[in-house]
Tab-separated table of C-alpha atoms in Angstrom:
chain	number	residue	atom	x	y	z
A	1	MET	CA	46.146	68.583	14.330
A	2	ASN	CA	48.805	65.970	14.671
A	3	SER	CA	48.742	62.360	15.786
A	4	ARG	CA	49.482	63.357	19.390
A	5	THR	CA	46.093	65.028	19.685
A	6	THR	CA	43.949	62.990	17.296
A	7	ASP	CA	45.117	59.430	18.005
A	8	LEU	CA	44.574	59.215	21.746
A	9	PRO	CA	45.337	55.972	23.572
A	10	THR	CA	42.363	53.787	24.413
A	11	VAL	CA	42.488	54.791	28.099
A	12	PHE	CA	41.227	58.269	27.087
A	13	ARG	CA	38.482	57.053	24.725
A	14	ARG	CA	36.733	53.920	26.012
A	15	CYS	CA	35.171	53.636	29.446
A	16	ARG	CA	34.896	49.831	29.397
A	17	TYR	CA	38.604	49.551	28.562
A	18	CYS	CA	39.461	51.858	31.479
A	19	GLN	CA	37.351	49.793	33.835
A	20	ASP	CA	38.034	46.260	32.646
A	21	VAL	CA	41.664	46.471	31.508
A	22	GLU	CA	43.235	49.415	33.329
A	23	GLY	CA	41.199	49.140	36.544
A	24	TYR	CA	39.951	52.745	36.664
A	25	ASP	CA	36.372	53.643	37.638
A	26	ASP	CA	35.882	55.972	34.631
A	27	LEU	CA	37.640	57.506	31.638
A	28	VAL	CA	40.960	59.192	32.373
A	29	VAL	CA	41.258	62.903	31.532
A	30	HIS	CA	44.074	63.563	29.065
A	31	GLY	CA	46.977	65.257	30.905
A	32	PRO	CA	47.724	67.761	28.122
A	33	LEU	CA	44.094	68.939	28.336
A	34	MET	CA	44.623	69.843	31.996
A	35	ALA	CA	47.921	71.511	31.085
A	36	THR	CA	46.009	73.599	28.541
A	37	LEU	CA	43.552	74.639	31.266
A	38	LEU	CA	46.466	75.655	33.489
A	39	GLY	CA	48.005	77.579	30.583
A	40	LYS	CA	44.783	79.553	30.186
A	41	HIS	CA	44.720	80.143	33.953
A	42	ALA	CA	48.327	81.394	33.733
A	43	ARG	CA	47.344	83.891	31.036
A	44	ASP	CA	44.414	85.074	33.180
A	45	LEU	CA	46.805	85.669	36.108
A	46	ALA	CA	49.445	87.417	34.019
A	47	PRO	CA	50.586	90.773	35.374
A	48	PRO	CA	49.997	93.833	33.174
A	49	ASN	CA	52.542	94.289	30.390
A	50	SER	CA	53.809	90.724	30.631
A	51	ARG	CA	53.869	87.600	28.540
A	52	VAL	CA	54.330	83.925	29.380
A	53	SER	CA	57.947	83.127	28.557
A	54	LYS	CA	58.165	79.597	30.007
A	55	PHE	CA	55.545	77.009	30.920
A	56	SER	CA	56.280	73.553	32.310
A	57	TRP	CA	53.889	71.027	33.799
A	58	ARG	CA	53.788	67.548	35.263
A	59	ALA	CA	50.897	65.162	35.843
A	60	LEU	CA	51.070	63.601	39.305
A	61	VAL	CA	48.010	61.323	39.491
A	62	PRO	CA	45.223	60.365	37.063
A	63	VAL	CA	42.024	62.423	36.997
A	64	LEU	CA	38.813	60.664	36.020
A	65	CYS	CA	36.043	62.263	33.951
A	66	SER	CA	33.612	61.885	36.854
A	67	GLU	CA	35.838	63.906	39.225
A	68	ARG	CA	35.515	67.650	39.745
A	69	ILE	CA	38.709	69.658	39.623
A	70	THR	CA	39.670	73.195	40.577
A	71	LEU	CA	42.538	75.337	39.334
A	72	HIS	CA	44.717	77.073	41.902
A	73	GLY	CA	47.778	79.250	41.992
A	74	GLY	CA	49.031	82.752	41.801
A	75	LEU	CA	52.074	84.919	41.393
A	76	VAL	CA	54.796	83.705	43.693
A	77	GLN	CA	57.982	85.674	43.319
A	78	GLY	CA	60.148	87.860	41.166
A	79	LEU	CA	63.107	85.846	39.896
A	80	ASP	CA	65.043	88.859	38.741
A	81	GLU	CA	64.308	92.236	37.243
A	82	GLY	CA	61.727	91.699	34.535
A	83	THR	CA	60.799	88.078	35.376
A	84	ILE	CA	58.027	86.785	37.648
A	85	GLU	CA	57.276	83.160	38.462
A	86	SER	CA	53.952	81.548	39.258
A	87	ARG	CA	53.059	78.093	40.515
A	88	LEU	CA	49.731	76.591	39.484
A	89	TYR	CA	48.046	73.277	40.126
A	90	VAL	CA	44.941	71.208	39.445
A	91	GLN	CA	43.315	69.879	42.604
A	92	LYS	CA	40.971	66.911	42.626
A	93	GLU	CA	37.573	67.284	44.304
A	94	HIS	CA	38.452	65.066	47.244
A	95	GLY	CA	41.900	66.495	47.829
A	96	GLY	CA	45.215	65.850	46.257
A	97	MET	CA	47.155	67.724	43.638
A	98	ALA	CA	46.765	66.091	40.231
A	99	VAL	CA	48.835	68.363	37.953
A	100	GLU	CA	51.387	71.022	38.792
A	101	ALA	CA	52.810	73.759	36.594
A	102	THR	CA	55.421	76.490	36.778
A	103	VAL	CA	55.060	79.630	34.696
A	104	GLN	CA	57.547	82.410	34.095
A	105	TYR	CA	56.390	85.794	32.881
A	106	SER	CA	58.610	88.339	31.195
A	107	ILE	CA	57.687	91.918	32.009
A	108	GLU	CA	57.834	94.078	28.901
């Protein structure tokens, strides 16, 4: 592990800090954790004989530990012969997209 994953900012580790200093109701879920969940979802959706060739993501709004989330998305379009693109997102329990991702698959 490197410092990016082991030395998380206080907003991801201490509830009182999140509430008293940052003004959140609960701990904030680490964005790269949600990106990892979307990456796993992308692999589960992968067409036969394909591999993930590009994965990009962007956090849109904070997600709190007390909030339920769902993963959504599916295969969208063929970009060219041998490449398929998918759009995925994390949705918060009470609406709103929290994280979005784009995945490209190379067909082998």
